[in-house]
Coordinates of C-alpha atoms and ligand atoms in Angstrom, one line a residue:
M1 CA 0.0 0.0 0.0
R2 CA 1.4 3.4 -1.0
N3 CA 0.2 6.9 -0.2
V4 CA -1.1 6.2 3.3
T5 CA -3.1 9.1 4.7
I6 CA -3.8 10.3 8.3
D7 CA -7.3 8.7 7.8
N8 CA -6.4 5.3 6.3
I9 CA -3.2 4.5 8.1
S10 CA -4.9 2.5 10.9
D11 CA -6.8 0.2 8.5
V12 CA -3.6 -0.2 6.4
V13 CA -1.5 -1.4 9.3
I14 CA -4.3 -3.7 10.6
H15 CA -4.7 -5.1 7.2
A16 CA -1.0 -6.0 7.1
L17 CA -1.4 -8.4 10.1
A18 CA -0.7 -11.9 8.8
D19 CA -3.7 -14.2 8.2
D20 CA -2.4 -16.9 10.5
I21 CA -1.9 -15.1 13.7
T22 CA -4.1 -16.2 16.6
P23 CA -7.5 -14.6 17.1
R24 CA -6.3 -13.2 20.5
R25 CA -3.2 -11.7 19.0
R26 CA -5.3 -10.1 16.2
E27 CA -7.8 -8.7 18.8
I28 CA -5.0 -7.1 20.9
L29 CA -3.0 -5.7 17.9
T30 CA -6.0 -4.3 16.1
S31 CA -7.2 -2.5 19.2
F32 CA -3.8 -1.3 20.2
I33 CA -3.1 0.1 16.7
R34 CA -6.5 1.8 16.6
H35 CA -6.1 3.4 20.1
A36 CA -2.4 4.4 19.5
H37 CA -3.2 6.0 16.2
D38 CA -6.3 7.7 17.6
F39 CA -4.2 9.1 20.4
C40 CA -1.7 10.6 18.0
R41 CA -4.4 12.1 15.9
E42 CA -6.4 13.4 18.9
V43 CA -3.5 15.2 20.5
K44 CA -1.8 16.1 17.2
I45 CA 1.5 14.7 18.5
T46 CA 4.5 16.6 17.2
H47 CA 7.6 14.9 15.9
G48 CA 9.6 16.3 18.8
E49 CA 7.1 14.9 21.4
W50 CA 7.2 11.5 19.8
L51 CA 11.0 11.5 19.8
E52 CA 11.0 12.6 23.5
A53 CA 8.6 9.6 24.3
C54 CA 11.0 7.2 22.5
E55 CA 14.0 8.6 24.4
F56 CA 12.0 8.2 27.7
M57 CA 11.3 4.6 26.9
R58 CA 15.0 4.0 26.0
R59 CA 15.9 5.4 29.5
A60 CA 13.3 3.2 31.1
G61 CA 15.0 0.2 29.3
D62 CA 18.5 1.3 30.3
I63 CA 17.7 1.4 34.0
S64 CA 15.8 -1.9 34.0
D65 CA 17.5 -5.2 34.8
E66 CA 16.5 -8.5 36.4
N67 CA 16.0 -6.7 39.7
R68 CA 14.2 -3.6 38.5
N69 CA 11.5 -3.3 35.9
E70 CA 11.0 0.4 35.2
F71 CA 8.0 -0.4 32.9
I72 CA 6.1 -1.9 35.8
L73 CA 6.7 1.3 37.8
I74 CA 5.5 3.4 34.8
C75 CA 2.4 1.3 34.5
D76 CA 1.8 1.6 38.3
I77 CA 1.9 5.4 38.3
L78 CA -0.5 5.5 35.3
G79 CA -2.9 3.2 37.1
I80 CA -2.4 0.4 34.6
E81 CA -1.2 -2.3 37.0
V82 CA -4.2 -1.8 39.2
L83 CA -6.6 -1.7 36.2
V84 CA -5.2 -5.0 34.8
D85 CA -5.5 -6.5 38.3
M86 CA -9.2 -5.5 38.5
I87 CA -10.0 -6.7 35.0
D88 CA -8.2 -10.1 35.6
H89 CA -9.4 -10.6 39.2
P90 CA -13.0 -9.4 39.4
V91 CA -14.6 -10.1 42.8
T92 CA -17.4 -12.4 42.1
E93 CA -18.1 -14.5 45.2
G94 CA -17.3 -12.3 48.1
E95 CA -13.7 -13.2 48.1
S96 CA -11.1 -10.7 49.3
C97 CA -9.9 -8.0 46.9
S98 CA -6.6 -8.3 45.3
T99 CA -4.3 -5.4 44.5
V100 CA -0.9 -4.7 42.9
L101 CA 2.0 -7.0 43.6
G102 CA 4.7 -4.2 43.3
P103 CA 8.3 -4.9 42.6
F104 CA 9.5 -5.9 46.0
Y105 CA 8.3 -9.5 46.4
R106 CA 11.0 -12.1 46.9
E107 CA 10.4 -15.9 46.5
N108 CA 11.2 -18.3 49.3
P109 CA 11.0 -16.1 52.4
P110 CA 11.9 -17.7 55.7
V111 CA 9.2 -20.3 56.8
L112 CA 8.1 -19.3 60.3
P113 CA 5.6 -20.7 62.8
N114 CA 2.4 -18.7 63.5
G115 CA 3.0 -15.9 66.0
A116 CA 6.7 -15.5 65.0
S117 CA 8.3 -12.2 64.3
I118 CA 9.5 -11.1 60.9
I119 CA 11.6 -8.4 62.5
Q120 CA 15.3 -9.3 62.2
K121 CA 16.6 -5.8 62.9
D122 CA 15.1 -3.3 65.3
F123 CA 14.8 0.4 64.4
P124 CA 14.6 2.9 67.3
D125 CA 11.3 4.4 66.1
Q126 CA 9.5 1.2 65.2
E127 CA 6.1 0.2 66.6
T128 CA 5.3 -3.5 66.6
V129 CA 2.0 -5.1 65.6
L130 CA 0.6 -8.6 66.0
V131 CA -1.2 -9.3 62.7
R132 CA -3.7 -12.1 63.0
G133 CA -6.8 -13.5 61.4
R134 CA -8.3 -16.4 59.5
I135 CA -8.2 -17.7 56.0
L136 CA -11.7 -18.7 54.9
G137 CA -13.4 -20.1 51.8
T138 CA -16.3 -18.2 50.2
D139 CA -18.5 -20.7 52.1
G140 CA -17.2 -19.2 55.4
K141 CA -15.4 -22.4 56.3
P142 CA -11.8 -22.1 57.6
L143 CA -9.0 -23.2 55.3
A144 CA -6.0 -25.1 56.8
G145 CA -2.6 -25.3 55.3
V146 CA -2.8 -22.1 53.3
T147 CA 0.6 -20.5 52.5
I148 CA 0.8 -16.9 53.5
D149 CA 3.8 -14.9 52.3
V150 CA 4.1 -11.4 53.9
W151 CA 6.5 -8.6 53.3
E152 CA 6.8 -4.9 54.3
D153 CA 9.1 -1.9 54.4
A154 CA 11.2 -1.0 57.4
P155 CA 10.6 2.2 59.4
N156 CA 13.2 3.9 57.2
G157 CA 10.8 3.4 54.2
L158 CA 13.1 0.8 52.5
Y159 CA 12.5 -2.9 51.7
E160 CA 15.4 -5.0 52.7
Q161 CA 16.7 -5.5 49.2
Q162 CA 16.9 -1.7 48.8
D163 CA 18.9 -1.3 52.0
P164 CA 22.4 -2.9 52.6
D165 CA 22.0 -2.2 56.3
Q166 CA 19.1 -4.6 56.7
P167 CA 19.6 -8.4 57.1
D168 CA 18.6 -10.6 54.1
Y169 CA 14.9 -11.3 54.1
N170 CA 14.2 -8.8 57.0
L171 CA 10.5 -8.1 57.4
R172 CA 9.5 -11.1 55.2
G173 CA 8.1 -14.5 56.2
R174 CA 6.0 -17.4 55.1
F175 CA 3.3 -18.7 57.4
H176 CA 0.7 -21.5 57.1
S177 CA -2.8 -21.3 58.4
D178 CA -3.5 -23.9 61.1
A179 CA -6.4 -26.4 61.4
S180 CA -8.8 -23.5 62.4
G181 CA -7.6 -21.4 59.4
D182 CA -5.8 -19.1 61.8
Y183 CA -2.5 -17.2 60.9
S184 CA -0.5 -14.7 62.9
F185 CA 2.8 -12.9 62.9
V186 CA 4.6 -10.0 64.5
G187 CA 5.7 -7.1 62.2
I188 CA 6.1 -3.4 62.4
R189 CA 3.5 -0.7 61.9
P190 CA 4.0 -0.1 58.2
V191 CA 5.2 3.4 57.2
P192 CA 4.6 5.3 53.9
Y193 CA 7.5 5.2 51.5
P194 CA 8.2 6.7 48.0
I195 CA 8.3 4.3 45.1
P196 CA 11.6 4.4 43.3
Y197 CA 11.7 7.8 41.5
D198 CA 15.4 8.0 40.5
G199 CA 14.6 6.8 36.9
A200 CA 12.2 7.2 34.1
A201 CA 9.2 6.6 36.5
G202 CA 10.4 9.6 38.5
E203 CA 10.5 11.7 35.3
L204 CA 7.0 10.7 34.5
L205 CA 5.8 11.6 38.1
N206 CA 7.4 15.0 37.6
Y207 CA 5.7 15.4 34.2
M208 CA 2.4 14.5 35.9
G209 CA 3.0 16.8 38.9
H210 CA 2.4 13.8 41.1
H211 CA 4.3 12.5 44.2
P212 CA 5.8 9.1 44.6
W213 CA 4.4 8.2 48.1
R214 CA 2.5 5.0 49.0
P215 CA 0.4 4.7 52.2
G216 CA 1.7 2.3 54.9
H217 CA 0.8 -1.3 54.0
I218 CA 1.7 -4.9 54.5
H219 CA 1.9 -7.2 51.4
F220 CA 0.3 -10.6 51.3
M221 CA 0.5 -13.5 48.8
I222 CA -1.9 -16.2 49.8
T223 CA -1.9 -19.6 48.0
K224 CA -3.5 -23.0 48.3
D225 CA -4.0 -25.7 45.7
G226 CA -7.4 -25.5 44.2
Y227 CA -7.9 -21.8 45.2
R228 CA -7.3 -18.7 43.2
P229 CA -4.0 -17.2 44.4
L230 CA -4.6 -13.9 46.2
I231 CA -2.0 -11.1 45.9
S232 CA -3.1 -8.2 48.2
Q233 CA -2.1 -5.6 50.8
I234 CA -3.5 -4.5 54.1
F235 CA -3.5 -0.7 54.5
D236 CA -3.1 0.9 58.0
S237 CA -6.4 2.9 58.5
E238 CA -4.4 5.8 60.0
T239 CA -1.6 6.0 57.5
E240 CA -1.0 9.1 55.4
Y241 CA -1.6 8.9 51.6
L242 CA -4.6 6.5 51.9
D243 CA -6.5 8.7 49.5
K244 CA -3.5 9.7 47.4
D245 CA -1.6 6.5 46.8
S246 CA 0.9 7.1 43.9
V247 CA -0.1 3.7 42.4
F248 CA -3.9 3.9 43.2
A249 CA -3.9 0.5 44.9
V250 CA -6.0 1.2 48.0
K251 CA -9.4 -0.5 48.3
E252 CA -11.8 0.1 51.2
D253 CA -12.0 -3.6 52.0
L254 CA -8.2 -3.8 52.4
I255 CA -8.0 -1.2 55.2
G256 CA -7.1 -2.6 58.6
E257 CA -7.3 -1.1 62.0
L258 CA -4.3 -1.2 64.4
K259 CA -5.7 -1.3 67.9
K260 CA -3.6 -0.6 71.0
A261 CA -2.5 -4.0 72.4
P262 CA -3.7 -4.8 75.9
A263 CA -1.3 -4.0 78.7
G264 CA 1.4 -6.6 79.1
S265 CA 1.3 -7.6 75.4
K266 CA 4.5 -8.2 73.5
T267 CA 3.5 -5.8 70.7
D268 CA 2.3 -2.2 70.7
Y269 CA -0.7 -3.0 68.5
V270 CA -2.9 -5.8 67.3
M271 CA -4.6 -6.0 63.9
D272 CA -7.2 -8.5 63.0
F273 CA -7.7 -9.2 59.4
D274 CA -9.4 -12.2 57.7
F275 CA -8.9 -13.2 54.0
I276 CA -11.4 -15.1 51.9
L277 CA -10.2 -17.2 49.0
K278 CA -12.3 -18.3 46.0
R279 CA -12.0 -21.8 44.4
E280 CA -10.1 -22.0 41.2
A281 CA -12.6 -22.5 38.3
M282 CA -10.5 -25.5 37.1
A283 CA -10.7 -27.2 40.5
M284 CA -14.5 -26.7 40.7
A285 CA -14.9 -28.2 37.3
A286 CA -12.9 -31.3 38.2
E287 CA -15.3 -32.1 41.1
Ligands
BEZ1 C1 4.8 -1.8 46.6 O1 3.8 -1.7 47.2 O2 5.7 -2.4 47.0 C2 4.9 -1.1 45.2 C3 3.8 -1.1 44.4 C4 3.9 -0.5 43.1 C5 5.0 0.2 42.8 C6 6.1 0.3 43.7 C7 6.0 -0.3 44.9
FE2 FE1 4.9 -2.1 49.1

């Protein structure tokens, strides 16, 4: 096709897709091409702006490696990770909400007994919290043997892999619900922290006039065979930034209350929080 025009270029590119690509690939590419072209037409993008965007993406690639994916951060601050999560994990049976995973999960955290502390290094200003609750099915019955990975930032606002002064796997642990579906661990009251803004994601935040801060939260990854894995966070009801999270991940149902612990307790606070898991569609079909 020669002599493409502003008006026919989208059809021309879509027409060039090979006949034998999968239907899903065709659906994604067709929609992507249409939206990307419409965006350029709508804002009348200039050549300089397009080049600037390409350079921005090059810088995002340059700063990315196996430990840092700048594109995920960029998606986060544009609300794309949370949107994808809501599309792919709709709440259909009263199960707990999921939210973004973020870049700080590490596999194989220390396996700890219920009630154990994930604090390997004390900070002078830390406040401790006993987090406890039950893991239930959507039928309200307790689920035993559920794997619960937790991770959180330290009182200096850094996850252990960002901070050479914290022990390996500090503030991380893997717990298992007991026969009554109960889990519990001791952590610290989570503090707000800025997402990494020393790269392209930070440039974009500046461009948006937005800040990098996240409200204090504790991450959870909850898995059990036959159940839909749940990636979620509990947000401290009193934390700053609850209504202005830089990655838009807060859900009302994920806000937990830290209550002052009774006198004589080992921790400063107690937080009760239950999670509800939904059966995996495949597992239900097999029954
Ligand atoms: C986090 O909660 O760890 C996180 C989520 C999105 C971007 C950066 C950090
Ligand atoms: Fe986090």
